[in-house]
GROMACS .gro file of C-alpha atoms in nm:
model
  476
    1MET     CA    1  27.999   5.131  -2.280
    2GLN     CA    2  28.255   4.849  -2.283
    3ILE     CA    3  28.400   4.720  -1.961
    4SER     CA    4  28.755   4.589  -1.943
    5SER     CA    5  28.847   4.244  -1.816
    6ALA     CA    6  29.020   4.411  -1.521
    7ASP     CA    7  28.699   4.592  -1.431
    8ILE     CA    8  28.500   4.268  -1.463
    9LEU     CA    9  28.739   4.089  -1.227
   10ALA     CA   10  28.722   4.377  -0.981
   11LYS     CA   11  28.343   4.363  -0.992
   12THR     CA   12  28.357   3.985  -0.946
   13SER     CA   13  28.583   4.024  -0.642
   14SER     CA   14  28.338   4.273  -0.495
   15ARG     CA   15  28.052   4.035  -0.557
   16ILE     CA   16  28.242   3.747  -0.394
   17ARG     CA   17  28.304   3.954  -0.082
   18SER     CA   18  27.954   4.094  -0.053
   19ASP     CA   19  27.736   3.792  -0.123
   20ARG     CA   20  27.809   3.467   0.062
   21SER     CA   21  27.467   3.311  -0.004
   22TRP     CA   22  27.522   3.157  -0.346
   23MET     CA   23  27.542   2.782  -0.317
   24ARG     CA   24  27.452   2.678  -0.673
   25VAL     CA   25  27.768   2.624  -0.876
   26LEU     CA   26  27.600   2.466  -1.178
   27SER     CA   27  27.485   2.701  -1.450
   28LEU     CA   28  27.146   2.676  -1.619
   29VAL     CA   29  27.312   2.491  -1.904
   30SER     CA   30  27.580   2.278  -1.739
   31LEU     CA   31  27.808   2.143  -2.011
   32LEU     CA   32  28.115   2.038  -1.815
   33GLY     CA   33  27.930   1.862  -1.535
   34VAL     CA   34  27.739   1.537  -1.511
   35ALA     CA   35  27.360   1.547  -1.506
   36ALA     CA   36  27.194   1.554  -1.164
   37CYS     CA   37  27.194   1.226  -0.980
   38SER     CA   38  26.823   1.215  -0.900
   39SER     CA   39  26.550   1.146  -1.153
   40VAL     CA   40  26.311   1.418  -1.263
   41PRO     CA   41  25.945   1.363  -1.165
   42LEU     CA   42  25.737   1.321  -1.481
   43GLU     CA   43  25.476   1.562  -1.354
   44ASP     CA   44  25.741   1.835  -1.351
   45THR     CA   45  25.844   1.777  -1.712
   46PRO     CA   46  25.717   2.034  -1.964
   47THR     CA   47  25.460   1.879  -2.198
   48ARG     CA   48  25.684   1.916  -2.502
   49ALA     CA   49  25.952   1.701  -2.339
   50ARG     CA   50  25.704   1.412  -2.318
   51THR     CA   51  25.615   1.358  -2.681
   52PRO     CA   52  25.485   1.022  -2.804
   53ASP     CA   53  25.795   0.986  -3.021
   54PHE     CA   54  26.046   1.029  -2.739
   55ALA     CA   55  26.072   0.662  -2.647
   56VAL     CA   56  26.138   0.546  -3.002
   57GLN     CA   57  26.419   0.788  -3.082
   58PRO     CA   58  26.730   0.564  -3.107
   59MET     CA   59  27.071   0.667  -2.978
   60LYS     CA   60  27.272   0.829  -3.255
   61SER     CA   61  27.639   0.783  -3.333
   62PHE     CA   62  27.894   0.978  -3.533
   63GLY     CA   63  28.028   0.880  -3.872
   64ALA     CA   64  28.382   0.911  -4.002
   65THR     CA   65  28.608   1.134  -3.794
   66ARG     CA   66  28.732   1.448  -3.967
   67PRO     CA   67  29.027   1.572  -3.761
   68GLN     CA   68  29.148   1.923  -3.831
   69PRO     CA   69  29.510   1.944  -3.952
   70VAL     CA   70  29.762   2.089  -3.707
   71GLN     CA   71  29.812   2.461  -3.766
   72ARG     CA   72  30.137   2.546  -3.592
   73SER     CA   73  30.512   2.518  -3.621
   74ASN     CA   74  30.693   2.188  -3.592
   75GLY     CA   75  30.922   2.368  -3.350
   76ASN     CA   76  30.629   2.426  -3.117
   77ILE     CA   77  30.502   2.073  -3.168
   78ALA     CA   78  30.846   1.938  -3.075
   79ALA     CA   79  30.840   2.139  -2.752
   80ASP     CA   80  30.492   2.005  -2.678
   81PHE     CA   81  30.605   1.648  -2.754
   82LEU     CA   82  30.892   1.674  -2.507
   83SER     CA   83  30.673   1.825  -2.234
   84LEU     CA   84  30.409   1.557  -2.286
   85HIS     CA   85  30.653   1.266  -2.274
   86PHE     CA   86  30.905   1.377  -2.014
   87GLN     CA   87  30.682   1.510  -1.739
   88LEU     CA   88  30.386   1.389  -1.536
   89GLU     CA   89  30.077   1.595  -1.457
   90SER     CA   90  30.214   1.656  -1.108
   91GLY     CA   91  30.513   1.834  -1.263
   92ARG     CA   92  30.753   1.548  -1.188
   93GLU     CA   93  31.019   1.499  -1.455
   94LEU     CA   94  31.054   1.160  -1.623
   95PRO     CA   95  31.412   1.041  -1.690
   96VAL     CA   96  31.354   0.845  -2.011
   97PHE     CA   97  31.116   0.804  -2.302
   98THR     CA   98  30.891   0.495  -2.296
   99ARG     CA   99  30.656   0.325  -2.539
  100PHE     CA  100  30.558  -0.025  -2.646
  101GLU     CA  101  30.831  -0.190  -2.850
  102THR     CA  102  30.612  -0.473  -2.982
  103PRO     CA  103  30.273  -0.489  -3.155
  104ILE     CA  104  30.007  -0.390  -2.901
  105THR     CA  105  29.716  -0.612  -2.798
  106VAL     CA  106  29.405  -0.483  -2.620
  107ARG     CA  107  29.147  -0.682  -2.425
  108VAL     CA  108  28.821  -0.572  -2.261
  109THR     CA  109  28.714  -0.721  -1.926
  110GLY     CA  110  28.469  -0.636  -1.651
  111SER     CA  111  28.114  -0.530  -1.740
  112PRO     CA  112  28.132  -0.333  -2.066
  113PRO     CA  113  27.806  -0.168  -2.178
  114PRO     CA  114  27.688  -0.209  -2.540
  115SER     CA  115  27.834   0.125  -2.655
  116LEU     CA  116  28.191   0.040  -2.557
  117GLN     CA  117  28.275  -0.206  -2.835
  118PRO     CA  118  28.177   0.004  -3.139
  119ASP     CA  119  28.354   0.308  -2.994
  120LEU     CA  120  28.666   0.102  -2.917
  121THR     CA  121  28.664  -0.050  -3.266
  122ARG     CA  122  28.653   0.298  -3.421
  123LEU     CA  123  28.930   0.422  -3.192
  124LEU     CA  124  29.164   0.131  -3.266
  125GLY     CA  125  29.097   0.179  -3.637
  126ARG     CA  126  29.194   0.546  -3.612
  127MET     CA  127  29.513   0.456  -3.424
  128ARG     CA  128  29.612   0.215  -3.699
  129ASN     CA  129  29.514   0.436  -3.992
  130GLU     CA  130  29.602   0.785  -3.866
  131ALA     CA  131  29.888   0.713  -3.626
  132GLY     CA  132  30.031   0.403  -3.796
  133ILE     CA  133  30.032   0.203  -3.471
  134ASP     CA  134  30.025  -0.177  -3.480
  135ILE     CA  135  29.739  -0.231  -3.234
  136ARG     CA  136  29.458  -0.487  -3.230
  137GLN     CA  137  29.195  -0.626  -2.996
  138ILE     CA  138  29.197  -0.982  -2.864
  139THR     CA  139  28.920  -1.167  -2.682
  140ALA     CA  140  29.118  -1.408  -2.466
  141GLY     CA  141  29.458  -1.448  -2.304
  142ALA     CA  142  29.704  -1.192  -2.169
  143ALA     CA  143  29.701  -0.851  -2.338
  144ASN     CA  144  29.940  -0.559  -2.335
  145ILE     CA  145  29.652  -0.330  -2.238
  146THR     CA  146  29.351  -0.450  -2.041
  147ILE     CA  147  29.048  -0.220  -2.040
  148GLU     CA  148  28.839  -0.310  -1.737
  149ALA     CA  149  28.487  -0.166  -1.720
  150VAL     CA  150  28.399  -0.106  -1.355
  151SER     CA  151  28.159   0.120  -1.167
  152ARG     CA  152  28.215   0.489  -1.105
  153GLU     CA  153  28.203   0.412  -0.735
  154GLU     CA  154  28.491   0.167  -0.767
  155ILE     CA  155  28.695   0.420  -0.963
  156GLY     CA  156  28.621   0.686  -0.701
  157GLN     CA  157  28.735   0.456  -0.424
  158ALA     CA  158  29.061   0.388  -0.607
  159LEU     CA  159  29.131   0.749  -0.717
  160PRO     CA  160  28.877   1.001  -0.581
  161GLN     CA  161  28.960   1.275  -0.836
  162ALA     CA  162  28.947   1.049  -1.143
  163ALA     CA  163  28.669   0.972  -1.391
  164CYS     CA  164  28.895   0.701  -1.540
  165PHE     CA  165  29.267   0.623  -1.526
  166VAL     CA  166  29.558   0.412  -1.652
  167VAL     CA  167  29.822   0.230  -1.446
  168PRO     CA  168  30.142   0.047  -1.551
  169ASN     CA  169  30.205  -0.321  -1.484
  170VAL     CA  170  29.854  -0.421  -1.377
  171SER     CA  171  29.566  -0.588  -1.558
  172SER     CA  172  29.280  -0.546  -1.310
  173LEU     CA  173  29.152  -0.303  -1.049
  174SER     CA  174  29.205  -0.563  -0.779
  175GLU     CA  175  29.570  -0.595  -0.884
  176PHE     CA  176  29.604  -0.216  -0.868
  177ARG     CA  177  29.453  -0.205  -0.519
  178ARG     CA  178  29.698  -0.471  -0.406
  179ASP     CA  179  30.006  -0.317  -0.566
  180ARG     CA  180  29.927   0.055  -0.570
  181ARG     CA  181  30.211   0.140  -0.330
  182LYS     CA  182  30.467  -0.082  -0.501
  183GLU     CA  183  30.736   0.034  -0.740
  184LYS     CA  184  30.575  -0.156  -1.031
  185THR     CA  185  30.285   0.093  -1.049
  186ASN     CA  186  30.512   0.399  -1.033
  187TRP     CA  187  30.524   0.577  -1.370
  188GLY     CA  188  30.852   0.740  -1.274
  189SER     CA  189  31.019   0.399  -1.251
  190LEU     CA  190  30.893   0.277  -1.587
  191ARG     CA  191  31.157   0.201  -1.851
  192ASN     CA  192  30.952   0.006  -2.104
  193ARG     CA  193  30.580  -0.050  -2.157
  194GLU     CA  194  30.466  -0.407  -2.164
  195ARG     CA  195  30.145  -0.436  -1.957
  196LEU     CA  196  29.899  -0.164  -1.852
  197GLY     CA  197  29.550  -0.144  -1.706
  198VAL     CA  198  29.289   0.111  -1.816
  199PHE     CA  199  28.986   0.153  -1.589
  200VAL     CA  200  28.668   0.308  -1.730
  201PRO     CA  201  28.316   0.350  -1.585
  202TYR     CA  202  28.047   0.121  -1.724
  203ASP     CA  203  27.769   0.323  -1.557
  204SER     CA  204  27.843   0.660  -1.719
  205SER     CA  205  27.695   0.802  -2.038
  206PRO     CA  206  27.819   0.651  -2.367
  207GLN     CA  207  28.000   0.977  -2.445
  208GLU     CA  208  28.183   0.989  -2.112
  209LEU     CA  209  28.288   0.627  -2.158
  210ARG     CA  210  28.412   0.699  -2.511
  211ASP     CA  211  28.600   1.007  -2.389
  212CYS     CA  212  28.774   0.792  -2.128
  213LEU     CA  213  28.870   0.536  -2.392
  214HIS     CA  214  29.026   0.803  -2.611
  215GLU     CA  215  29.236   0.978  -2.348
  216GLU     CA  216  29.337   0.679  -2.133
  217LEU     CA  217  29.420   0.448  -2.422
  218ALA     CA  218  29.619   0.729  -2.585
  219GLN     CA  219  29.812   0.780  -2.261
  220ALA     CA  220  29.860   0.405  -2.221
  221ILE     CA  221  30.050   0.395  -2.550
  222GLY     CA  222  30.178   0.752  -2.567
  223PRO     CA  223  30.237   1.069  -2.363
  224LEU     CA  224  30.152   1.071  -1.993
  225ASN     CA  225  30.122   1.444  -1.932
  226ASP     CA  226  29.842   1.695  -1.984
  227LEU     CA  227  29.923   2.053  -2.086
  228TYR     CA  228  29.680   2.339  -2.035
  229ARG     CA  229  29.864   2.536  -2.304
  230LEU     CA  230  29.742   2.302  -2.582
  231PRO     CA  231  29.431   2.442  -2.754
  232ASP     CA  232  29.366   2.141  -2.980
  233SER     CA  233  29.429   1.825  -2.781
  234VAL     CA  234  29.273   1.575  -2.541
  235PHE     CA  235  29.602   1.598  -2.350
  236ASN     CA  236  29.459   1.897  -2.165
  237ASP     CA  237  29.270   1.887  -1.836
  238ASP     CA  238  29.023   2.153  -1.949
  239ASN     CA  239  28.832   1.863  -2.115
  240ILE     CA  240  28.726   2.078  -2.410
  241HIS     CA  241  28.831   1.815  -2.664
  242THR     CA  242  28.687   1.471  -2.602
  243VAL     CA  243  28.814   1.265  -2.898
  244LEU     CA  244  29.168   1.244  -3.031
  245THR     CA  245  29.249   1.538  -3.256
  246GLY     CA  246  29.478   1.579  -3.554
  247PHE     CA  247  29.748   1.706  -3.317
  248ASP     CA  248  29.704   1.401  -3.092
  249MET     CA  249  29.737   1.159  -3.381
  250LEU     CA  250  30.052   1.336  -3.499
  251VAL     CA  251  30.202   1.304  -3.150
  252LEU     CA  252  30.115   0.932  -3.140
  253ARG     CA  253  30.258   0.874  -3.488
  254ALA     CA  254  30.580   1.049  -3.385
  255THR     CA  255  30.589   0.843  -3.064
  256TYR     CA  256  30.619   0.527  -3.273
  257ALA     CA  257  30.865   0.663  -3.528
  258PRO     CA  258  31.150   0.419  -3.598
  259GLU     CA  259  31.408   0.675  -3.483
  260LEU     CA  260  31.278   0.649  -3.124
  261ARG     CA  261  31.302   0.370  -2.869
  262SER     CA  262  31.233   0.323  -2.501
  263GLY     CA  263  31.512   0.439  -2.271
  264MET     CA  264  31.615   0.745  -2.474
  265THR     CA  265  31.683   1.063  -2.278
  266ARG     CA  266  31.512   1.396  -2.340
  267ALA     CA  267  31.820   1.527  -2.520
  268GLU     CA  268  31.837   1.219  -2.743
  269VAL     CA  269  31.469   1.249  -2.838
  270ALA     CA  270  31.501   1.624  -2.896
  271ALA     CA  271  31.789   1.565  -3.137
  272VAL     CA  272  31.584   1.349  -3.376
  273LEU     CA  273  31.243   1.516  -3.342
  274PRO     CA  274  31.295   1.782  -3.613
  275ASP     CA  275  31.357   1.516  -3.879
  276ILE     CA  276  31.065   1.303  -3.755
  277LEU     CA  277  30.819   1.592  -3.759
  278GLY     CA  278  30.953   1.722  -4.090
  279ARG     CA  279  30.871   1.384  -4.245
  280LEU     CA  280  30.534   1.336  -4.075
  281ASN     CA  281  30.412   1.696  -4.087
  282PRO     CA  282  30.585   1.885  -4.371
  283ARG     CA  283  30.335   2.172  -4.352
  284GLY     CA  284  30.458   2.240  -3.997
  285VAL     CA  285  30.789   2.358  -4.140
  286THR     CA  286  30.610   2.654  -4.302
  287TYR     CA  287  30.463   2.794  -3.980
  288PRO     CA  288  30.677   3.035  -3.777
  289ALA     CA  289  30.760   2.918  -3.425
  290GLN     CA  290  30.584   3.099  -3.141
  291PRO     CA  291  30.718   3.151  -2.787
  292VAL     CA  292  30.628   2.860  -2.559
  293VAL     CA  293  30.444   2.999  -2.258
  294ALA     CA  294  30.453   2.746  -1.976
  295THR     CA  295  30.163   2.712  -1.734
  296PRO     CA  296  30.279   2.780  -1.375
  297ARG     CA  297  30.164   2.547  -1.098
  298GLU     CA  298  29.997   2.840  -0.923
  299TRP     CA  299  29.748   2.877  -1.209
  300ILE     CA  300  29.696   2.500  -1.241
  301GLU     CA  301  29.623   2.468  -0.870
  302ALA     CA  302  29.372   2.754  -0.889
  303VAL     CA  303  29.190   2.583  -1.176
  304GLN     CA  304  29.195   2.246  -1.002
  305THR     CA  305  29.047   2.404  -0.690
  306ALA     CA  306  28.780   2.580  -0.896
  307LEU     CA  307  28.676   2.258  -1.072
  308GLY     CA  308  28.754   2.004  -0.803
  309PRO     CA  309  28.478   1.803  -0.638
  310GLY     CA  310  28.418   1.849  -0.269
  311THR     CA  311  28.528   2.215  -0.266
  312ALA     CA  312  28.293   2.473  -0.114
  313TYR     CA  313  28.123   2.700  -0.366
  314GLN     CA  314  28.280   3.015  -0.226
  315SER     CA  315  28.628   2.863  -0.251
  316ARG     CA  316  28.560   2.756  -0.609
  317VAL     CA  317  28.460   3.106  -0.716
  318GLU     CA  318  28.761   3.260  -0.542
  319ALA     CA  319  28.992   3.008  -0.712
  320ALA     CA  320  28.842   3.078  -1.055
  321ASN     CA  321  28.882   3.450  -0.997
  322ARG     CA  322  29.244   3.393  -0.893
  323SER     CA  323  29.315   3.197  -1.212
  324ALA     CA  324  29.172   3.481  -1.424
  325ARG     CA  325  29.371   3.745  -1.234
  326LEU     CA  326  29.693   3.547  -1.270
  327ALA     CA  327  29.639   3.507  -1.644
  328GLN     CA  328  29.577   3.879  -1.674
  329SER     CA  329  29.886   3.970  -1.472
  330TRP     CA  330  30.104   3.749  -1.691
  331GLY     CA  331  29.968   3.907  -2.007
  332TRP     CA  332  29.811   3.591  -2.146
  333THR     CA  333  29.567   3.635  -2.432
  334ASP     CA  334  29.504   3.270  -2.521
  335HIS     CA  335  29.243   3.005  -2.433
  336ARG     CA  336  29.382   2.969  -2.080
  337ARG     CA  337  29.288   3.324  -1.992
  338ALA     CA  338  28.950   3.270  -2.158
  339PHE     CA  339  28.896   2.958  -1.948
  340GLY     CA  340  28.911   3.154  -1.622
  341HIS     CA  341  28.638   3.390  -1.740
  342TYR     CA  342  28.433   3.095  -1.866
  343MET     CA  343  28.450   2.926  -1.526
  344LEU     CA  344  28.351   3.248  -1.351
  345GLY     CA  345  28.059   3.299  -1.586
  346ARG     CA  346  27.923   2.955  -1.513
  347MET     CA  347  27.964   2.994  -1.138
  348LEU     CA  348  27.812   3.343  -1.118
  349GLN     CA  349  27.525   3.279  -1.358
  350SER     CA  350  27.258   3.199  -1.103
  351GLY     CA  351  27.340   3.495  -0.878
  352ASP     CA  352  27.431   3.771  -1.123
  353SER     CA  353  27.345   3.681  -1.482
  354GLU     CA  354  27.462   4.015  -1.622
  355LEU     CA  355  27.807   3.986  -1.467
  356ALA     CA  356  27.823   3.626  -1.586
  357GLN     CA  357  27.750   3.741  -1.941
  358ARG     CA  358  28.034   3.992  -1.921
  359HIS     CA  359  28.269   3.708  -1.829
  360PHE     CA  360  28.141   3.498  -2.121
  361LEU     CA  361  28.183   3.786  -2.365
  362THR     CA  362  28.535   3.852  -2.235
  363SER     CA  363  28.614   3.484  -2.279
  364MET     CA  364  28.487   3.499  -2.636
  365GLN     CA  365  28.705   3.802  -2.712
  366MET     CA  366  29.012   3.604  -2.603
  367LEU     CA  367  28.914   3.305  -2.816
  368ASN     CA  368  28.832   3.491  -3.137
  369SER     CA  369  29.200   3.549  -3.215
  370SER     CA  370  29.283   3.182  -3.276
  371PRO     CA  371  29.144   2.938  -3.536
  372GLU     CA  372  29.232   2.651  -3.301
  373THR     CA  373  28.969   2.752  -3.046
  374GLU     CA  374  28.646   2.702  -3.239
  375LEU     CA  375  28.529   2.431  -2.999
  376HIS     CA  376  28.605   2.654  -2.700
  377ARG     CA  377  28.393   2.922  -2.866
  378ALA     CA  378  28.106   2.675  -2.907
  379TYR     CA  379  28.103   2.607  -2.533
  380VAL     CA  380  28.103   2.977  -2.447
  381MET     CA  381  27.847   3.067  -2.713
  382THR     CA  382  27.610   2.806  -2.571
  383GLN     CA  383  27.603   3.000  -2.246
  384ILE     CA  384  27.555   3.331  -2.428
  385ALA     CA  385  27.271   3.186  -2.637
  386ALA     CA  386  27.103   3.047  -2.325
  387HIS     CA  387  27.097   3.398  -2.181
  388SER     CA  388  26.952   3.535  -2.506
  389ILE     CA  389  26.665   3.290  -2.474
  390THR     CA  390  26.598   3.387  -2.112
  391VAL     CA  391  26.553   3.751  -2.217
  392GLY     CA  392  26.338   3.657  -2.518
  393ASP     CA  393  26.592   3.739  -2.790
  394ALA     CA  394  26.513   3.445  -3.016
  395ALA     CA  395  26.673   3.593  -3.329
  396GLY     CA  396  26.994   3.664  -3.141
  397ALA     CA  397  26.997   3.313  -2.998
  398LEU     CA  398  26.952   3.151  -3.340
  399SER     CA  399  27.236   3.357  -3.489
  400GLN     CA  400  27.456   3.247  -3.200
  401ILE     CA  401  27.358   2.879  -3.202
  402ARG     CA  402  27.353   2.781  -3.569
  403PRO     CA  403  27.724   2.844  -3.653
  404MET     CA  404  27.815   2.626  -3.354
  405LEU     CA  405  27.619   2.317  -3.464
  406PRO     CA  406  27.872   2.196  -3.727
  407ILE     CA  407  28.154   2.262  -3.480
  408ALA     CA  408  27.995   2.033  -3.221
  409GLN     CA  409  27.931   1.775  -3.494
  410ARG     CA  410  28.294   1.779  -3.612
  411ALA     CA  411  28.414   1.748  -3.252
  412GLU     CA  412  28.184   1.445  -3.204
  413ASN     CA  413  28.046   1.604  -2.888
  414ALA     CA  414  27.691   1.472  -2.863
  415ALA     CA  415  27.620   1.641  -2.529
  416LEU     CA  416  27.715   1.980  -2.670
  417LEU     CA  417  27.530   1.914  -2.997
  418ALA     CA  418  27.210   1.806  -2.821
  419THR     CA  419  27.225   2.109  -2.592
  420LEU     CA  420  27.264   2.345  -2.888
  421MET     CA  421  26.974   2.179  -3.068
  422LEU     CA  422  26.750   2.204  -2.762
  423LEU     CA  423  26.836   2.572  -2.733
  424GLU     CA  424  26.757   2.613  -3.102
  425ALA     CA  425  26.417   2.451  -3.044
  426GLU     CA  426  26.333   2.695  -2.765
  427ALA     CA  427  26.435   2.989  -2.984
  428LEU     CA  428  26.214   2.857  -3.266
  429ASP     CA  429  25.923   2.829  -3.025
  430LEU     CA  430  25.975   3.190  -2.925
  431ILE     CA  431  25.928   3.306  -3.285
  432GLY     CA  432  25.621   3.088  -3.338
  433GLN     CA  433  25.778   2.806  -3.541
  434SER     CA  434  25.643   2.534  -3.314
  435ASP     CA  435  25.638   2.253  -3.573
  436LYS     CA  436  26.001   2.312  -3.667
  437ALA     CA  437  26.090   2.340  -3.298
  438ARG     CA  438  25.930   2.003  -3.233
  439ASP     CA  439  26.127   1.840  -3.516
  440VAL     CA  440  26.458   1.985  -3.389
  441ARG     CA  441  26.378   1.879  -3.033
  442LEU     CA  442  26.298   1.522  -3.138
  443ASP     CA  443  26.611   1.508  -3.354
  444SER     CA  444  26.817   1.610  -3.052
  445VAL     CA  445  26.700   1.312  -2.847
  446GLY     CA  446  26.924   1.060  -3.025
  447TRP     CA  447  27.230   1.276  -2.960
  448ALA     CA  448  27.119   1.338  -2.602
  449ARG     CA  449  27.094   0.963  -2.540
  450TYR     CA  450  27.460   0.929  -2.638
  451GLY     CA  451  27.574   1.245  -2.462
  452PHE     CA  452  27.378   1.222  -2.138
  453GLY     CA  453  27.288   0.853  -2.113
  454SER     CA  454  26.972   0.737  -1.945
  455ASP     CA  455  26.619   0.854  -2.026
  456TRP     CA  456  26.590   1.043  -1.698
  457ALA     CA  457  26.912   1.233  -1.775
  458VAL     CA  458  26.786   1.320  -2.123
  459ARG     CA  459  26.452   1.437  -1.983
  460ALA     CA  460  26.630   1.638  -1.715
  461LYS     CA  461  26.835   1.818  -1.979
  462MET     CA  462  26.526   1.887  -2.187
  463GLN     CA  463  26.342   2.024  -1.886
  464GLU     CA  464  26.641   2.233  -1.782
  465ILE     CA  465  26.660   2.403  -2.120
  466ALA     CA  466  26.284   2.439  -2.159
  467ALA     CA  467  26.291   2.632  -1.829
  468LEU     CA  468  26.502   2.901  -1.998
  469ASN     CA  469  26.213   2.997  -2.225
  470PRO     CA  470  26.030   3.296  -2.072
  471ARG     CA  471  25.698   3.160  -2.204
  472ASN     CA  472  25.746   2.845  -1.998
  473ARG     CA  473  25.851   3.039  -1.690
  474LEU     CA  474  25.545   3.261  -1.720
  475GLY     CA  475  25.313   2.969  -1.791
  476GLY     CA  476  25.249   3.079  -2.150
   0.00000   0.00000   0.00000
C-alpha cells in the first residue's frame, strides 16, 4: 500500500513529538557533511579496510569536464540571470549590474595545498574556453582577484556560517578583518569590480577546496546570488552541484557579453538579454518558457535552520519538516520539495529507518519528472541503496547503485563516487563475489582520497559503509 507525502509528513510530525531522544543527525552514509573530526582506531577498522594495497593507492583526479547543455527556455534563463545579478542571498536588491571591465588577473597566496594549483588551472581554462572570459593567473604583484588559502578555523572566525567566501576591495583576510565594517566591503555599494579577495580552506579535503574555488571564483567575476530554484547550478545553496555546470558557464559568458557594462540597471540589462541569450544559446529559443516560481524566505529560513551548524537536533528536524510542509502547501513538485524529504530521511534514519526510506522514496518520485535532477537522484539513491544493503538485498542495491556511478563521474563528485563504489563492494560481498568486491573497494580509495582527504577520513568512510553489511554486524 502506497503512502502519500502528506501521510509521511504527518507520521514524521508524530514521531518528532513522541521521541525526543534522537541526538544523531548524521545518517549512516553522510554525503553532505564533513567526515568526523576524530581519527578511527585501527583496531576498530574491518579487516578489508586495511589491505596491503591501501597505502599505495594514489589520489585520483577527473579528466576533461563534460558539462550538460542547458535544457530550458532562454526566457527562464533571462529571469534567472536577473535574479542572480540583482539580488544578494539575503534578499537585498542590488541597484546596478557589476563585472570586471578589464582582463582579470588571479593570484594565489597563503598556504595552498598541492591539489589547489591543478584544480585552479583547470578552472581558469574552462572559464576561458567555455565562458570566453579573459582571465589568467599571475605569480607576483597586485591581482584583480587574490585567492588566499587559510585555515578553516580562520574562516570560521571571520564568517561562522561559511566554508569559504569572497569579499570586494580586499586582498587578504587581515585586510577584511580590518575593513569588514567599512563601505568598501559592502556588496550593495559596489559599482565596478576591480579587486576582490577569495578565502578558501587549505586544511579541507581536495574536493571541498575545489568546490570552493568553483563557486567563489565564479561569484567573484559573476553573479552574487544563490537561487534554490535552480536545479543545475552551483549558484544554489543546496550544494548538490560542486563544479560549474553548463548553465553556469552560459551565465558567465552572458555576464561578459559586449552589450553589458558595469552600472547598467536591471531594466537596461533585461532589455538586451534576449538578444544576448539568442546568440549564445540558440537552442534555448526552442524551449517553451515555464512559470518562474520564486522561493519564499520562509522556506529558505527553514532549510537554513535544518542544515545550519550549532542548531539542536530537534530544531533541525522540525525545520526540515516545516520546509517539506511548506513546499507541499504551495503545490511544488520540483527538486526543492524533494530536498525537504531528503533532509528528513537523513535526519530520521538512525531512529526510524523505515520512515526515512519513505521520505527518500518520496524525494525520488519528485525528482524523476525532470532530466535536470539526475545528480539529485544519485544522492537520494545512495541512501536507498545503503538501506538495501542493511537488509541484505544485494541485488536490489546493485541495481540502484550502478546507474548512479556515471552520474557521479560526470559531476566530478569524488566523495559521491567513492561512496557508491564502497556500497557496490559491500553488495558484491553479500553475493559471494569477494575478489571483485576487493577490486572495487581498492579502486574507490583513489577517489576517496580526493573526496574525503586524509587517510583517517578515508578509513572512517570505509568502516562506516562496511558497518552496513549485515555479515559484518553479525560477525560473519
